[in-house]
Short mmCIF file of C-alpha atoms and ligand atoms in Angstrom, two decimals:
data_model
loop_
_atom_site.label_atom_id
_atom_site.label_comp_id
_atom_site.label_asym_id
_atom_site.label_seq_id
_atom_site.Cartn_x
_atom_site.Cartn_y
_atom_site.Cartn_z
CA MET A 350 -0.14 0.23 -0.07
CA GLY A 351 1.85 3.18 -1.24
CA GLN A 352 5.41 2.63 -0.19
CA VAL A 353 4.74 0.59 2.98
CA SER A 354 4.58 -3.18 3.09
CA ILE A 355 1.40 -4.37 4.53
CA SER A 356 3.23 -7.86 6.02
CA ASP A 357 5.54 -5.16 7.87
CA VAL A 358 2.34 -3.33 9.24
CA ALA A 359 1.16 -6.34 10.22
CA GLU A 360 4.14 -7.56 12.19
CA HIS A 361 4.53 -3.84 13.59
CA TYR A 362 0.67 -3.19 15.02
CA GLY A 363 -0.47 -7.13 14.75
CA THR A 364 -3.69 -7.83 13.24
CA PRO A 365 -6.59 -6.91 12.80
CA CYS A 366 -5.62 -3.55 11.76
CA TYR A 367 -7.10 -0.80 9.74
CA VAL A 368 -4.44 0.94 7.31
CA TYR A 369 -5.12 4.56 5.39
CA SER A 370 -3.23 6.41 2.96
CA LYS A 371 -2.77 9.80 4.00
CA GLN A 372 -2.13 10.75 0.60
CA ALA A 373 -5.02 8.46 -1.28
CA ILE A 374 -7.41 10.91 1.49
CA LEU A 375 -5.68 13.58 0.22
CA ASP A 376 -5.97 12.91 -3.43
CA VAL A 377 -9.57 12.70 -3.21
CA TYR A 378 -10.56 15.97 -1.53
CA GLN A 379 -8.56 17.01 -4.06
CA ALA A 380 -10.47 15.77 -7.31
CA TYR A 381 -13.54 17.47 -5.48
CA SER A 382 -11.81 20.50 -5.10
CA ASP A 383 -10.26 20.49 -8.67
CA SER A 384 -14.05 19.65 -10.19
CA PHE A 385 -15.90 22.67 -8.61
CA ALA A 386 -13.15 25.02 -8.69
CA SER A 387 -15.22 27.22 -11.00
CA LEU A 388 -18.27 27.31 -8.29
CA ASP A 389 -17.96 28.66 -4.28
CA HIS A 390 -18.15 25.83 -2.85
CA GLN A 391 -17.30 24.26 0.26
CA ILE A 392 -16.48 19.83 0.40
CA CYS A 393 -18.00 19.22 3.94
CA TYR A 394 -16.62 16.04 4.51
CA ALA A 395 -19.16 13.30 6.43
CA VAL A 396 -17.42 12.37 9.35
CA LYS A 397 -19.25 8.98 10.12
CA ALA A 398 -17.61 7.63 7.55
CA ASN A 399 -14.71 7.65 9.47
CA SER A 400 -13.93 10.03 12.08
CA ASN A 401 -10.13 9.04 13.59
CA LEU A 402 -8.72 12.06 15.06
CA ALA A 403 -5.67 11.35 12.44
CA VAL A 404 -7.98 11.32 9.42
CA LEU A 405 -10.34 14.44 10.26
CA GLY A 406 -6.98 16.36 11.26
CA VAL A 407 -5.87 15.69 7.44
CA LEU A 408 -8.50 16.72 6.10
CA ALA A 409 -9.25 19.96 8.39
CA GLN A 410 -5.50 21.20 7.27
CA ALA A 411 -6.24 20.70 3.94
CA GLY A 412 -8.97 23.11 4.35
CA ALA A 413 -12.06 20.90 4.32
CA GLY A 414 -15.24 21.07 6.34
CA PHE A 415 -17.62 18.46 7.97
CA ASP A 416 -20.81 16.95 7.81
CA ILE A 417 -21.59 15.88 11.62
CA VAL A 418 -24.42 13.88 13.24
CA SER A 419 -23.72 13.81 17.08
CA ARG A 420 -22.00 16.13 19.71
CA GLY A 421 -19.58 13.30 19.58
CA GLU A 422 -18.55 14.05 15.76
CA LEU A 423 -18.44 17.90 16.31
CA MET A 424 -15.93 17.65 19.27
CA ARG A 425 -13.79 14.97 17.36
CA VAL A 426 -13.73 17.60 14.80
CA LEU A 427 -12.92 20.38 16.82
CA ALA A 428 -10.55 18.44 18.85
CA ALA A 429 -8.55 17.66 15.54
CA GLY A 430 -8.53 21.36 14.32
CA GLY A 431 -11.21 21.66 12.30
CA HIS A 432 -13.23 24.83 12.42
CA ALA A 433 -16.66 25.30 13.66
CA ASP A 434 -18.29 27.32 10.83
CA ARG A 435 -17.16 25.12 8.29
CA ILE A 436 -19.21 22.59 9.76
CA VAL A 437 -23.15 21.49 9.11
CA PHE A 438 -24.96 19.57 11.65
CA SER A 439 -27.14 17.19 10.13
CA GLY A 440 -29.31 14.31 11.27
CA VAL A 441 -32.83 13.74 12.59
CA GLY A 442 -32.84 13.60 16.37
CA LYS A 443 -30.90 16.56 17.82
CA THR A 444 -30.92 17.38 21.23
CA TYR A 445 -31.64 20.76 22.99
CA ASP A 446 -27.70 19.91 24.51
CA ASP A 447 -26.47 19.20 21.13
CA ILE A 448 -27.86 22.64 19.71
CA GLU A 449 -26.76 24.58 22.74
CA PHE A 450 -22.79 22.87 22.00
CA ALA A 451 -23.19 23.62 18.44
CA LEU A 452 -24.58 27.36 18.99
CA ASN A 453 -22.00 28.14 21.44
CA GLN A 454 -19.07 26.76 19.29
CA GLY A 455 -20.43 28.84 16.53
CA ILE A 456 -21.78 25.91 13.78
CA GLY A 457 -21.69 26.89 10.18
CA CYS A 458 -25.16 25.65 9.67
CA PHE A 459 -28.36 23.12 11.05
CA ASN A 460 -29.48 21.21 8.59
CA VAL A 461 -33.33 20.18 9.86
CA GLU A 462 -35.44 17.72 9.17
CA SER A 463 -38.53 18.29 10.89
CA ILE A 464 -40.72 21.46 12.42
CA SER A 465 -40.02 20.47 16.00
CA GLU A 466 -36.36 20.54 15.43
CA LEU A 467 -36.74 23.96 13.92
CA ALA A 468 -38.61 25.29 16.91
CA LEU A 469 -36.28 23.25 18.98
CA ILE A 470 -33.52 25.38 17.63
CA ASN A 471 -35.16 28.61 17.94
CA ASP A 472 -35.91 27.94 21.40
CA VAL A 473 -32.42 27.55 22.10
CA ALA A 474 -30.59 29.87 20.37
CA GLN A 475 -33.19 32.17 21.98
CA GLN A 476 -32.17 31.08 25.65
CA LEU A 477 -28.58 31.76 24.14
CA GLY A 478 -29.31 34.75 22.50
CA LYS A 479 -28.18 34.00 19.18
CA ARG A 480 -29.26 33.39 15.72
CA ALA A 481 -29.25 30.11 14.67
CA PRO A 482 -28.03 29.37 10.64
CA ILE A 483 -30.43 26.54 9.39
CA SER A 484 -31.29 24.96 5.96
CA LEU A 485 -34.02 22.75 5.72
CA ARG A 486 -33.00 19.12 4.57
CA VAL A 487 -35.47 18.39 1.97
CA ASN A 488 -36.74 15.26 0.71
CA PRO A 489 -37.00 15.08 -2.73
CA ASP A 490 -38.42 11.81 -3.40
CA VAL A 491 -36.07 10.74 -5.66
CA ASP A 492 -34.99 6.76 -5.84
CA ALA A 493 -31.18 6.30 -5.35
CA GLY A 494 -31.50 2.75 -6.71
CA THR A 495 -28.85 1.64 -3.93
CA HIS A 496 -29.69 -0.77 -0.61
CA PRO A 497 -32.59 0.10 0.65
CA TYR A 498 -31.02 0.28 4.24
CA ILE A 499 -28.62 3.39 2.58
CA SER A 500 -31.60 4.75 0.78
CA THR A 501 -32.74 8.13 1.88
CA GLY A 502 -34.74 10.30 -0.30
CA LEU A 503 -38.00 8.20 -0.55
CA LYS A 504 -41.12 9.64 0.86
CA ASP A 505 -41.19 6.57 3.24
CA ASN A 506 -37.62 7.11 4.72
CA LYS A 507 -37.26 9.03 8.35
CA PHE A 508 -34.97 11.66 6.65
CA GLY A 509 -36.06 15.28 6.15
CA ILE A 510 -39.15 17.37 4.93
CA ALA A 511 -41.23 16.26 2.34
CA HIS A 512 -40.74 18.18 -0.91
CA ASP A 513 -44.37 19.76 -1.07
CA LYS A 514 -44.43 20.84 2.26
CA ALA A 515 -40.66 22.29 2.25
CA VAL A 516 -42.07 26.17 1.24
CA GLY A 517 -44.33 26.26 4.18
CA VAL A 518 -41.80 25.01 6.42
CA TYR A 519 -39.38 28.10 5.53
CA GLU A 520 -41.88 30.23 5.30
CA GLN A 521 -42.98 29.11 9.07
CA ALA A 522 -38.99 28.98 9.72
CA ALA A 523 -38.64 32.79 8.56
CA MET A 524 -41.34 34.31 11.28
CA MET A 525 -38.95 32.72 13.86
CA ASP A 526 -37.04 35.63 15.53
CA ASN A 527 -33.78 33.41 16.54
CA ILE A 528 -33.61 31.41 12.82
CA ASP A 529 -31.29 32.70 10.20
CA ILE A 530 -32.03 30.87 6.91
CA VAL A 531 -28.89 30.20 4.89
CA GLY A 532 -29.47 27.49 2.77
CA ILE A 533 -31.26 24.19 1.30
CA ASP A 534 -29.89 20.65 1.83
CA CYS A 535 -30.65 17.07 0.37
CA HIS A 536 -28.35 13.55 0.92
CA ILE A 537 -30.58 11.02 -1.06
CA GLY A 538 -28.24 8.05 -0.35
CA SER A 539 -25.30 6.47 -0.32
CA GLN A 540 -23.04 4.07 -2.89
CA LEU A 541 -24.96 5.84 -5.82
CA THR A 542 -23.17 5.12 -9.30
CA GLU A 543 -24.89 7.03 -11.25
CA VAL A 544 -25.38 10.87 -11.85
CA ALA A 545 -29.25 10.84 -12.99
CA PRO A 546 -30.76 10.59 -8.98
CA PHE A 547 -28.18 13.57 -8.19
CA VAL A 548 -29.35 15.30 -10.97
CA ALA A 549 -33.10 14.45 -10.24
CA ALA A 550 -32.59 16.10 -6.77
CA LEU A 551 -31.08 18.86 -7.66
CA ASP A 552 -33.69 19.50 -10.01
CA LYS A 553 -36.30 19.42 -7.69
CA LEU A 554 -34.21 21.62 -5.04
CA ILE A 555 -33.74 24.47 -7.90
CA GLU A 556 -37.60 24.31 -8.03
CA LEU A 557 -37.85 25.28 -4.57
CA ILE A 558 -34.91 27.28 -4.75
CA GLY A 559 -37.09 29.10 -7.24
CA ALA A 560 -40.52 29.05 -5.20
CA LEU A 561 -38.79 30.60 -2.32
CA ARG A 562 -37.62 33.32 -4.31
CA ASP A 563 -40.96 34.31 -5.10
CA LYS A 564 -41.49 34.92 -1.22
CA GLY A 565 -38.64 36.67 -0.63
CA ILE A 566 -36.47 34.01 0.81
CA ASN A 567 -33.08 34.36 -0.86
CA LEU A 568 -30.73 31.55 0.11
CA ARG A 569 -27.06 31.50 0.14
CA HIS A 570 -25.90 28.14 -0.50
CA ILE A 571 -27.58 24.70 -1.83
CA ASP A 572 -26.02 21.46 0.21
CA LEU A 573 -26.32 18.18 -2.27
CA GLY A 574 -25.36 15.87 0.25
CA GLY A 575 -22.70 12.66 0.05
CA GLY A 576 -23.61 9.61 -1.33
CA LEU A 577 -21.44 9.10 -4.59
CA GLY A 578 -19.87 5.44 -4.92
CA VAL A 579 -17.07 3.92 -5.00
CA ARG A 580 -15.73 0.58 -6.56
CA TYR A 581 -15.70 -2.18 -4.07
CA ILE A 582 -15.41 -5.30 -6.46
CA ASP A 583 -16.87 -4.81 -10.17
CA GLU A 584 -18.57 -1.15 -9.91
CA SER A 585 -18.13 1.48 -12.12
CA PRO A 586 -19.30 4.50 -10.33
CA VAL A 587 -19.43 7.81 -12.04
CA THR A 588 -15.95 9.47 -11.18
CA ILE A 589 -16.20 12.79 -9.40
CA ASP A 590 -15.12 14.61 -12.84
CA LYS A 591 -18.23 13.38 -14.52
CA PHE A 592 -20.39 13.52 -11.61
CA ALA A 593 -19.05 17.43 -11.70
CA GLN A 594 -19.44 18.10 -15.30
CA ALA A 595 -23.43 16.72 -14.92
CA LEU A 596 -24.45 19.33 -12.48
CA LEU A 597 -21.92 21.67 -12.79
CA PRO A 598 -24.00 23.87 -15.20
CA LYS A 599 -27.33 23.84 -13.14
CA LEU A 600 -25.00 24.73 -10.31
CA GLN A 601 -23.48 27.90 -11.94
CA ALA A 602 -26.58 28.98 -13.18
CA LEU A 603 -28.02 29.38 -9.62
CA GLY A 604 -25.57 31.53 -8.71
CA LEU A 605 -25.44 29.91 -4.79
CA LYS A 606 -22.03 28.68 -2.61
CA VAL A 607 -22.46 24.58 -3.02
CA PHE A 608 -22.04 22.31 -0.32
CA PHE A 609 -21.16 18.36 -0.82
CA GLU A 610 -21.14 16.25 2.53
CA PRO A 611 -18.96 12.92 0.86
CA GLY A 612 -17.93 10.19 2.92
CA ARG A 613 -17.72 7.05 1.47
CA SER A 614 -15.83 8.21 -1.91
CA MET A 615 -13.12 9.91 -0.17
CA VAL A 616 -12.23 7.31 2.35
CA ALA A 617 -13.34 4.08 1.58
CA ASN A 618 -10.58 3.17 -0.87
CA ALA A 619 -7.81 5.17 1.38
CA GLY A 620 -7.92 1.93 3.87
CA VAL A 621 -7.64 -1.84 4.17
CA LEU A 622 -8.56 -4.09 6.83
CA ILE A 623 -5.57 -6.76 7.49
CA THR A 624 -6.22 -9.40 9.35
CA ARG A 625 -4.66 -12.99 9.75
CA VAL A 626 -5.80 -16.54 8.87
CA ASP A 627 -6.01 -18.12 12.04
CA VAL A 628 -7.59 -21.86 10.90
CA LEU A 629 -8.61 -23.46 7.63
CA LYS A 630 -11.84 -25.29 8.09
CA PRO A 631 -12.64 -27.02 4.38
CA THR A 632 -15.67 -29.14 5.24
CA GLU A 633 -17.65 -30.94 2.31
CA HIS A 634 -19.41 -28.19 1.35
CA LYS A 635 -17.77 -24.89 1.80
CA ASN A 636 -14.25 -24.00 2.66
CA PHE A 637 -14.00 -21.73 5.74
CA ALA A 638 -11.19 -19.27 6.48
CA ILE A 639 -11.05 -18.21 9.93
CA VAL A 640 -9.28 -15.01 10.22
CA ASP A 641 -8.46 -12.74 13.21
CA ALA A 642 -10.93 -10.02 11.91
CA ALA A 643 -14.68 -10.27 12.27
CA MET A 644 -18.39 -8.81 12.20
CA ASN A 645 -17.63 -6.49 14.77
CA ASP A 646 -14.48 -5.02 13.31
CA LEU A 647 -16.13 -4.85 9.75
CA ILE A 648 -20.12 -5.29 9.27
CA ARG A 649 -20.74 -4.30 6.39
CA PRO A 650 -20.93 -7.78 4.72
CA ALA A 651 -23.00 -8.78 7.32
CA LEU A 652 -25.54 -6.04 7.51
CA TYR A 653 -26.06 -5.18 3.84
CA GLN A 654 -24.33 -8.03 2.03
CA ALA A 655 -21.67 -6.06 1.26
CA GLU A 656 -18.96 -7.52 -1.54
CA MET A 657 -15.46 -5.93 -0.29
CA ALA A 658 -11.82 -7.47 -2.14
CA VAL A 659 -10.05 -9.63 -0.46
CA ILE A 660 -6.15 -9.36 -1.43
CA PRO A 661 -3.66 -12.04 0.04
CA GLU A 662 -0.78 -10.36 1.15
CA THR A 663 1.92 -12.17 -1.49
CA LEU A 664 0.04 -12.36 -4.99
CA PRO A 665 0.07 -15.45 -6.58
CA SER A 666 3.48 -15.67 -9.01
CA ASP A 667 1.62 -16.54 -11.75
CA ASP A 668 -1.92 -16.52 -13.38
CA THR A 669 -2.94 -19.91 -12.50
CA GLY A 670 -3.21 -18.62 -8.76
CA THR A 671 -0.67 -21.09 -7.29
CA ASP A 672 1.94 -20.22 -5.31
CA ALA A 673 4.77 -22.55 -3.26
CA GLY A 674 3.06 -25.40 -4.10
CA ASN A 675 -0.71 -24.22 -2.57
CA GLU A 676 -3.34 -24.65 -4.30
CA ALA A 677 -6.10 -22.30 -4.91
CA MET A 678 -9.45 -23.11 -3.32
CA THR A 679 -12.80 -21.43 -2.94
CA TRP A 680 -12.79 -19.82 0.48
CA ASP A 681 -15.55 -18.00 2.84
CA VAL A 682 -13.58 -15.99 4.76
CA VAL A 683 -15.04 -15.77 8.19
CA GLY A 684 -14.35 -14.31 11.83
CA ALA A 685 -14.58 -16.28 15.05
CA ILE A 686 -18.25 -15.02 16.46
CA CYS A 687 -20.63 -17.20 16.77
CA GLU A 688 -22.93 -16.05 14.05
CA THR A 689 -23.94 -17.24 10.90
CA GLY A 690 -24.04 -13.95 9.66
CA ASP A 691 -20.01 -13.50 10.52
CA PHE A 692 -18.59 -13.38 7.21
CA LEU A 693 -16.26 -11.45 5.67
CA ALA A 694 -16.63 -12.39 2.34
CA LYS A 695 -17.66 -15.42 0.44
CA ASP A 696 -16.72 -17.99 -2.52
CA ARG A 697 -13.70 -16.22 -2.97
CA VAL A 698 -11.14 -18.28 -4.86
CA LEU A 699 -7.80 -17.81 -2.88
CA THR A 700 -4.52 -19.28 -2.27
CA LEU A 701 -4.26 -19.75 1.81
CA ALA A 702 -2.20 -20.67 4.24
CA VAL A 703 -2.85 -20.56 8.13
CA GLY A 704 -0.51 -17.18 9.49
CA ASP A 705 -1.16 -15.46 6.10
CA ILE A 706 -2.09 -11.87 6.02
CA LEU A 707 -5.24 -10.36 4.26
CA ALA A 708 -6.34 -7.37 3.17
CA ILE A 709 -9.75 -6.33 2.71
CA THR A 710 -10.06 -3.17 0.79
CA GLY A 711 -12.12 -0.71 0.43
CA ALA A 712 -12.55 -0.41 4.00
CA GLY A 713 -11.63 3.11 4.83
CA ALA A 714 -15.16 4.23 5.48
CA TYR A 715 -17.84 2.70 7.22
CA GLY A 716 -15.38 0.08 8.60
CA PHE A 717 -13.86 1.19 12.03
CA THR A 718 -16.58 3.64 12.68
CA MET A 719 -18.94 0.64 12.54
CA SER A 720 -16.68 -1.81 14.75
CA SER A 721 -18.24 -2.89 18.03
CA ASN A 722 -16.98 -5.40 20.95
CA TYR A 723 -19.67 -8.10 20.65
CA ASN A 724 -18.41 -11.41 21.95
CA SER A 725 -15.84 -9.36 24.48
CA ARG A 726 -13.72 -8.36 21.34
CA GLY A 727 -11.26 -5.22 22.00
CA ARG A 728 -11.57 -2.90 18.76
CA ALA A 729 -8.46 -3.07 16.14
CA SER A 730 -6.05 -0.56 15.75
CA GLU A 731 -5.75 1.97 13.14
CA VAL A 732 -2.49 2.85 11.44
CA MET A 733 -1.82 6.15 8.66
CA ILE A 734 0.84 5.57 6.46
CA ALA A 735 2.49 8.33 4.05
CA GLY A 736 5.38 7.64 1.42
CA THR A 737 7.64 4.89 3.68
CA GLN A 738 6.25 6.34 7.12
CA HIS A 739 3.63 4.58 9.09
CA GLN A 740 2.30 5.61 12.61
CA LEU A 741 -0.05 4.17 15.05
CA ILE A 742 -3.24 6.11 14.85
CA ARG A 743 -5.44 4.33 17.88
CA LYS A 744 -3.82 1.92 19.73
CA ARG A 745 -5.78 -1.78 19.79
CA GLU A 746 -8.29 -1.63 22.78
CA THR A 747 -7.54 -4.05 25.44
CA ILE A 748 -9.80 -6.73 27.05
CA GLU A 749 -9.60 -4.79 29.97
CA ASP A 750 -10.68 -1.40 28.61
CA LEU A 751 -13.69 -3.40 27.63
CA TYR A 752 -14.50 -4.11 31.51
CA ARG A 753 -13.32 -1.10 33.09
CA ASP A 754 -16.53 0.48 33.60
CA GLU A 755 -18.22 -1.67 34.63
CA MET A 756 -19.52 -2.52 38.52
CA LEU A 757 -20.15 -5.80 40.40
CA TRP A 758 -23.62 -5.85 41.74
CA GLN A 759 -22.90 -5.01 45.64
CA ASP A 760 -25.22 -7.48 48.26
N1 LLP B 1522 -24.70 13.76 4.37
C1 LLP B 1522 -25.63 12.64 5.47
C2 LLP B 1522 -26.65 13.61 5.73
C3 LLP B 1522 -25.87 11.22 5.44
O1 LLP B 1522 -26.58 10.67 6.41
C4 LLP B 1522 -24.49 10.87 5.12
C5 LLP B 1522 -24.33 9.25 5.04
C6 LLP B 1522 -23.41 11.11 4.16
C7 LLP B 1522 -23.56 12.89 4.11
C8 LLP B 1522 -22.15 10.58 3.48
O2 LLP B 1522 -22.94 9.57 2.48
P1 LLP B 1522 -21.57 9.25 1.75
O3 LLP B 1522 -21.28 10.06 1.03
O4 LLP B 1522 -20.79 8.00 2.83
O5 LLP B 1522 -22.44 7.75 0.54
N2 LLP B 1522 -23.51 2.54 6.74
C9 LLP B 1522 -23.55 2.51 5.29
C10 LLP B 1522 -23.36 3.82 4.56
C11 LLP B 1522 -24.42 4.87 5.75
C12 LLP B 1522 -24.36 6.45 5.28
C13 LLP B 1522 -25.56 6.84 5.81
N3 LLP B 1522 -25.18 8.22 5.88
C14 LLP B 1522 -22.63 1.49 4.81
O6 LLP B 1522 -21.52 1.49 4.88
O7 LLP B 1522 -22.57 1.00 3.27
#
């Protein structure tokens, strides 16, 4: 990976371990910046994809803004050197405390998802003697054509304010003393490979912006959310450049500042999860390679039937897929957790031996951030590489860490 050998990283830090390339993250950030250079724009990296402080720090230093969905994410961004005024606060369930904290930090914008949230923000802002910058997250009712769990722009999803109600809610917002209307927002889903749903959503927002102008409500920015897909195995997602080309003419005509909230596309392919083969268990029906990472480390295959590529540490030396006398066989790569759903990859042709190191690619997004301690397993370590250097950016959790805050019942 880059100029660093994955087996060296495995030896140095142990496995399972997430490894991220600093340069790969910066390259994608640069690709977004270059593609939208002709517009006043702000890339707000969606922190939920990968919230390690080092990742946030690299992006903050490059000038990125951030999209957050909790006070926890906000505190991480601030701890990593990000600026509050470049942060948009998304999410359907913001609490009084979240809003108060964000306002006190000088948050850039709240992406508001309901009338009750709007009223709460107005109340909190009034208590603090401030005006809260808001945009409404509109649900444009566009089919993103992606996995149902990560599709968010349809009428029956919990997200956003219905397109046909949006103007009315803006009118209510305009009458609230402590609300400053600054923008409009949408996010229609994740891992979109086509540009058409983005264009359809943009058209719906443009229509609303026109209707709002007619009512004297003038916005400063439009936020098109995140959602651009990546290649995990053989997908061919639209490139950032083509994505921009499809949207630029309409955005230029609008004359508003443009925000994006990319998560996955910024970091997925900048990261791998490395894991060691502990047990090989061929059976009559299936061959299982039991590795030291599991669904608690990487839940995407179990939760979304996501397919992610598995690459052995040393690629086979010839096209027949054989090396060192081992035979290529079809394996399910699974963890050691007591669930049949605990798999990382199915039916992969691999040449394996116990002790081999495997890299699961595309793991930089929604990998570590969705990991858990199920089966009392400590979470993996995280390492960042740049050039020939590697640095630990999160220590492996110890078992003692897991029950440090628990207490025995006292009789
Ligand atoms: N903005 C908002 C309001 C979002 O809800 C999301 C993702 C993003 C931006 C970033 O979307 P991206 O560019 O990453 O597609 N855990 C799932 C993905 C869940 C996405 C949730 N929202 C997965 O592993 O596939």
